[in-house]
Amino acid sequence: MESLTIDNISKAFKKHQALTSVSLEIPSGLFGLLGPNGAGKTTLMRILATVMIQDEGDIQFQGVNWSKNADQARLMLGYLPQEFGAFRNITPVECLDYIGVLKGLSDKKQRRDQIQCVLEEVNLTEHADRKIRGFSGGMKRRLGIAQAILGNPRLVIVDEPTAGLDPDERIRFRGLLRRLAQDRTVILSTHIVEDIEATCDKVAVIKRGKATQFANLEALASLADNKVWNWYIPMSQYEKVSNQHKVISTKIREDRAEIRILSDVRPSDDAVSVSPTIEEGYLEWIKE
Ligand SMILES: Nc1ncnc2c1ncn2[C@@H]1O[C@H](COP(=O)(O)OP(=O)(O)OP(=O)(O)O)[C@@H](O)[C@H]1O
């Protein structure tokens, strides 16, 4: 399948430059866009979803150019925005029927069949006729995915979908995204490193409106090569050490603490260099 090309996208809000020359080449499958709050993820997702227009740059996917043909682009994409929750007093079937009409699925029977399919795909068939207001966060997010994949778009854009989900719902939701990405391009924007680790093969990291793409997750982790140290210290020293160093994690072992530190230099002779995790590579990349 042809890649999605994001070419030199910039966007400013008055004097605030939210995106600066963002260029990404996104292959089919699950692609992660990782970045801290305020980095510009939602702005980029909204531009991709054609609900916002960039100041500069362009997007191209399967022969369609976003600037020249936004209507055609809209038919190729499904979008789950960060806030999907306006519908409360209707059922999933009613909600999807309405969105199906907006998406141009004009044949009633075809629309009904598709709604059944997407509800099955997101595992909501047994709740199809219940009012949405009684749904859990995870169920609402799955309904959000159902509306995004209605019409079978080749590109699905999902913005911060796991925020606020409990661990069980989060794991189910990640499984759903992985399934969807088997025959589509799915872009997942998140500030949660675990979401990316659990689902994506490819990732870009965005910081203050600038994006960097990595060949794979290992390449992101390797940014912290030779900068992560495992160190056992007596509990009595813990406060002093954590004030002096960037402590990534701590495990208490009886009267000692086992800590991992991110540091350009070995913090002590008895600290041991260890392989970095993806989170540690990311923390190294986003550090000031
Ligand atoms: N409509 C707007 N008007 C003015 N500034 C905006 C607007 N939308 C976003 N911004 C600013 O642009 C920057 C990027 O915001 P954006 O929402 O894209 O970030 P984000 O990475 O998605 O963060 P979050 O996860 O917190 O939403 C932020 O500084 C934000 O305050």
Coordinates of C-alpha atoms and ligand atoms in Angstrom, one line a residue:
M1 CA 0.0 0.0 0.0
E2 CA 1.2 3.5 -0.8
S3 CA 2.6 5.6 2.1
L4 CA 1.0 8.7 3.4
T5 CA 3.3 11.7 2.7
I6 CA 3.2 14.7 5.0
D7 CA 5.4 17.3 3.3
N8 CA 6.6 20.4 5.1
I9 CA 3.5 21.2 7.1
S10 CA 3.5 24.4 9.1
K11 CA 0.8 26.0 11.2
A12 CA 0.7 29.1 13.4
F13 CA -2.0 30.5 15.7
K14 CA -1.3 34.2 15.6
K15 CA 2.3 34.4 16.7
H16 CA 2.4 30.9 18.2
Q17 CA 4.1 28.5 15.8
A18 CA 2.3 25.2 16.5
L19 CA 3.9 23.2 13.7
T20 CA 7.2 23.9 11.9
S21 CA 8.0 22.1 8.6
V22 CA 6.7 18.7 9.6
S23 CA 7.6 16.0 7.1
L24 CA 6.7 12.4 7.6
E25 CA 6.5 9.3 5.4
I26 CA 3.9 7.0 7.0
P27 CA 3.6 3.4 5.8
S28 CA 0.6 1.2 6.2
G29 CA 0.1 -0.4 9.6
L30 CA 0.1 1.3 13.0
F31 CA 2.2 4.5 13.2
G32 CA 2.7 6.3 16.5
L33 CA 3.0 10.0 16.9
L34 CA 4.4 10.6 20.4
G35 CA 4.9 13.9 22.1
P36 CA 4.3 15.8 25.4
N37 CA 1.2 17.9 25.9
G38 CA 1.1 21.0 23.8
A39 CA 3.7 19.6 21.3
G40 CA 1.4 20.0 18.3
K41 CA -0.1 16.5 17.9
T42 CA -3.7 17.5 17.8
T43 CA -3.0 20.3 15.4
L44 CA -1.3 17.8 13.0
M45 CA -4.2 15.3 13.5
R46 CA -6.8 17.9 12.7
I47 CA -4.9 19.0 9.6
L48 CA -4.7 15.3 8.5
A49 CA -8.4 15.0 9.1
T50 CA -9.1 18.1 7.0
V51 CA -10.9 19.9 9.8
M52 CA -8.0 22.5 10.0
I53 CA -6.0 24.0 7.1
Q54 CA -2.3 24.3 7.2
D55 CA -0.4 27.5 6.4
E56 CA 2.1 25.7 4.3
G57 CA 2.9 22.2 3.0
D58 CA 0.8 19.4 1.7
I59 CA -0.5 15.9 2.3
Q60 CA -0.7 13.1 -0.3
F61 CA -2.2 9.6 0.1
Q62 CA -3.0 7.0 -2.6
G63 CA -2.9 9.6 -5.4
V64 CA -5.1 12.2 -3.6
N65 CA -3.7 15.6 -2.7
W66 CA -5.3 17.1 0.5
S67 CA -5.1 20.7 -0.7
K68 CA -6.4 20.1 -4.1
N69 CA -9.1 17.6 -3.2
A70 CA -10.2 17.8 0.4
D71 CA -13.6 16.2 -0.4
Q72 CA -12.0 13.1 -1.8
A73 CA -9.5 13.0 1.1
R74 CA -12.4 13.0 3.5
L75 CA -13.9 9.9 1.9
M76 CA -10.6 8.1 2.5
L77 CA -10.2 8.8 6.1
G78 CA -11.8 8.2 9.5
Y79 CA -11.1 10.4 12.5
L80 CA -11.5 9.8 16.2
P81 CA -11.0 13.2 17.8
Q82 CA -9.7 13.6 21.4
E83 CA -13.2 14.6 22.6
F84 CA -15.8 12.3 21.2
G85 CA -18.7 12.3 23.5
A86 CA -21.5 14.6 22.3
F87 CA -24.0 11.8 21.8
R88 CA -25.6 10.7 25.1
N89 CA -29.3 10.1 24.6
I90 CA -29.2 7.9 21.5
T91 CA -28.0 4.4 20.9
P92 CA -24.9 3.3 19.0
V93 CA -27.1 2.2 16.1
E94 CA -28.8 5.6 15.9
C95 CA -25.4 7.4 16.3
L96 CA -23.8 5.4 13.5
D97 CA -26.8 5.7 11.3
Y98 CA -26.6 9.5 11.5
I99 CA -22.8 9.5 10.9
G100 CA -23.2 7.1 8.0
V101 CA -25.6 9.5 6.3
L102 CA -23.1 12.3 6.8
K103 CA -20.4 10.0 5.3
G104 CA -22.5 9.6 2.2
L105 CA -23.7 6.0 2.8
S106 CA -27.1 6.8 1.3
D107 CA -28.4 3.2 0.8
K108 CA -30.3 2.3 4.0
K109 CA -29.8 -1.4 3.8
Q110 CA -26.1 -1.1 3.0
R111 CA -25.7 1.4 5.8
R112 CA -27.4 -1.0 8.3
D113 CA -25.2 -3.9 7.2
Q114 CA -22.1 -1.8 7.6
I115 CA -23.2 -0.6 11.0
Q116 CA -23.6 -4.2 12.1
C117 CA -20.1 -5.0 10.8
V118 CA -18.4 -2.1 12.5
L119 CA -20.2 -2.8 15.8
E120 CA -19.0 -6.4 15.6
E121 CA -15.5 -5.2 14.9
V122 CA -15.4 -3.1 18.0
N123 CA -17.2 -5.7 20.1
L124 CA -20.3 -3.6 20.8
T125 CA -23.0 -5.7 19.1
E126 CA -24.7 -6.7 22.4
H127 CA -24.9 -3.0 23.4
A128 CA -26.1 -1.8 20.0
D129 CA -29.5 -0.6 21.3
R130 CA -28.5 0.7 24.7
K131 CA -28.3 4.5 25.4
I132 CA -24.7 5.7 25.1
R133 CA -24.9 7.7 28.3
G134 CA -24.5 4.5 30.4
F135 CA -21.3 3.4 28.5
S136 CA -17.9 3.2 30.2
G137 CA -15.0 5.3 28.8
G138 CA -13.6 2.3 26.9
M139 CA -17.0 1.6 25.3
K140 CA -17.3 5.2 24.2
R141 CA -13.9 5.1 22.7
R142 CA -14.8 1.8 20.9
L143 CA -17.9 3.5 19.5
G144 CA -15.6 6.4 18.4
I145 CA -13.6 3.8 16.5
A146 CA -16.7 2.3 15.0
Q147 CA -17.8 5.7 13.6
A148 CA -14.2 6.3 12.3
I149 CA -14.1 3.0 10.4
L150 CA -17.7 3.3 9.0
G151 CA -17.3 3.5 5.2
N152 CA -14.1 1.4 5.4
P153 CA -11.6 4.2 5.1
R154 CA -8.0 3.4 4.2
L155 CA -6.6 5.9 6.7
V156 CA -7.7 6.1 10.4
I157 CA -6.6 8.9 12.6
V158 CA -6.9 8.4 16.4
D159 CA -6.0 11.3 18.8
E160 CA -5.1 10.4 22.4
P161 CA -7.6 7.5 22.5
T162 CA -6.4 5.8 25.7
A163 CA -6.3 8.8 28.1
G164 CA -8.6 8.1 31.0
L165 CA -9.2 4.4 30.3
D166 CA -8.6 1.8 33.0
P167 CA -5.8 -0.8 32.3
D168 CA -8.2 -3.5 31.1
E169 CA -9.9 -1.1 28.7
R170 CA -6.6 0.2 27.5
I171 CA -5.3 -3.3 26.7
R172 CA -8.5 -4.1 24.8
F173 CA -8.4 -0.9 22.9
R174 CA -4.8 -1.4 21.9
G175 CA -5.8 -4.9 20.6
L176 CA -8.5 -3.3 18.5
L177 CA -6.1 -0.7 17.0
R178 CA -3.7 -3.5 16.1
R179 CA -6.4 -5.5 14.3
L180 CA -7.6 -2.4 12.4
A181 CA -4.0 -1.7 11.2
Q182 CA -3.7 -5.1 9.5
D183 CA -5.2 -3.7 6.3
R184 CA -5.1 0.1 6.8
T185 CA -2.9 3.0 7.8
V186 CA -3.7 3.9 11.4
I187 CA -2.1 7.0 13.0
L188 CA -2.2 7.0 16.8
S189 CA -1.3 10.2 18.6
T190 CA -0.5 9.9 22.2
H191 CA 1.7 11.1 25.1
I192 CA 1.7 7.6 26.6
V193 CA 4.9 5.7 25.7
E194 CA 3.3 2.4 26.6
D195 CA 0.6 2.9 24.0
I196 CA 3.3 3.2 21.3
E197 CA 5.3 0.3 22.7
A198 CA 2.4 -2.0 22.8
T199 CA 1.0 -1.3 19.3
C200 CA 3.3 0.5 16.8
D201 CA 6.3 -0.6 14.7
K202 CA 7.1 2.9 13.5
V203 CA 7.1 6.2 15.4
A204 CA 7.7 9.9 15.1
V205 CA 8.3 12.1 18.1
I206 CA 7.0 15.7 18.1
K207 CA 8.4 18.4 20.3
R208 CA 7.5 22.1 20.2
G209 CA 6.0 21.7 16.7
K210 CA 8.9 19.8 15.2
A211 CA 8.7 16.2 14.3
T212 CA 11.4 13.5 13.9
Q213 CA 10.7 10.1 12.4
F214 CA 12.5 7.0 13.6
A215 CA 13.0 3.8 11.5
N216 CA 11.7 1.7 14.4
L217 CA 11.2 1.8 18.2
E218 CA 14.7 0.5 18.8
A219 CA 16.1 3.6 17.1
L220 CA 14.2 5.8 19.5
A221 CA 15.4 3.8 22.5
S222 CA 19.0 4.0 21.3
L223 CA 19.0 7.8 21.7
A224 CA 19.7 7.0 25.4
D225 CA 22.5 4.5 24.7
N226 CA 25.3 4.8 27.3
K227 CA 23.1 7.3 29.3
V228 CA 21.1 4.9 31.5
W229 CA 22.5 3.7 34.7
N230 CA 21.4 1.1 37.2
W231 CA 22.5 1.9 40.7
Y232 CA 21.9 0.4 44.2
I233 CA 21.9 3.0 46.9
P234 CA 21.1 2.9 50.6
M235 CA 17.6 4.3 51.4
S236 CA 19.3 7.0 53.5
Q237 CA 20.8 8.5 50.3
Y238 CA 17.7 8.4 48.2
E239 CA 16.6 11.9 48.7
K240 CA 20.0 13.4 48.0
V241 CA 20.6 11.3 44.9
S242 CA 17.1 12.0 43.5
N243 CA 17.7 15.7 43.9
Q244 CA 21.0 15.5 42.0
H245 CA 20.0 13.2 39.2
K246 CA 17.1 12.4 36.8
V247 CA 15.7 9.2 38.4
I248 CA 13.6 7.3 35.9
S249 CA 12.4 4.5 38.1
T250 CA 12.9 3.2 41.6
K251 CA 12.5 -0.3 43.2
I252 CA 12.8 -0.6 46.9
R253 CA 14.8 -3.7 47.9
E254 CA 14.7 -4.1 51.7
D255 CA 17.0 -1.3 53.0
R256 CA 18.3 -0.3 49.5
A257 CA 16.8 1.3 46.5
E258 CA 17.5 0.1 42.9
I259 CA 17.3 3.2 40.7
R260 CA 17.7 3.9 37.0
I261 CA 19.2 7.2 36.2
L262 CA 19.3 9.1 32.9
S263 CA 22.7 10.9 32.8
D264 CA 25.4 11.7 30.2
V265 CA 28.0 10.7 32.7
R266 CA 28.3 7.7 35.1
P267 CA 26.8 9.0 38.4
S268 CA 29.0 6.8 40.6
D269 CA 31.7 4.1 40.2
D270 CA 29.2 1.5 41.3
A271 CA 26.5 2.5 38.8
V272 CA 26.2 0.1 35.9
S273 CA 25.4 1.1 32.3
V274 CA 22.2 -0.7 31.1
S275 CA 20.2 -0.9 27.8
P276 CA 17.7 1.9 27.5
T277 CA 14.0 1.4 27.2
I278 CA 11.9 3.2 24.6
E279 CA 10.6 5.5 27.4
E280 CA 14.2 6.4 28.3
G281 CA 15.1 7.2 24.6
Y282 CA 12.0 9.4 24.4
L283 CA 12.9 11.2 27.7
E284 CA 16.3 11.8 26.4
W285 CA 14.9 13.2 23.1
I286 CA 12.4 15.6 24.8
K287 CA 14.7 16.8 27.5
E288 CA 15.2 20.6 27.4
Ligands
LIG1 N1 -7.0 27.1 18.1 C1 -5.9 27.4 18.7 N2 -5.6 28.7 19.0 C2 -4.4 29.1 19.6 N3 -3.5 28.2 20.0 C3 -3.7 26.9 19.8 C4 -4.9 26.5 19.1 N4 -4.8 25.1 19.1 C5 -3.6 24.8 19.6 N5 -3.0 25.8 20.0 C6 -1.6 25.8 20.7 O1 -0.7 25.1 19.8 C7 0.1 24.3 20.5 C8 0.0 22.8 20.1 O2 -1.3 22.4 20.6 P1 -1.9 20.9 20.3 O3 -3.3 20.8 20.8 O4 -1.7 20.6 18.8 O5 -0.9 20.1 21.1 P2 -1.0 18.5 21.6 O6 0.4 17.9 21.3 O7 -2.1 17.8 20.9 O8 -1.2 18.6 23.1 P3 -2.5 18.1 24.0 O9 -2.2 16.6 24.1 O10 -2.3 18.8 25.3 O11 -3.7 18.4 23.2 C9 -0.2 24.5 22.0 O12 0.7 25.5 22.5 C10 -1.6 25.0 22.0 O13 -1.8 25.9 23.1

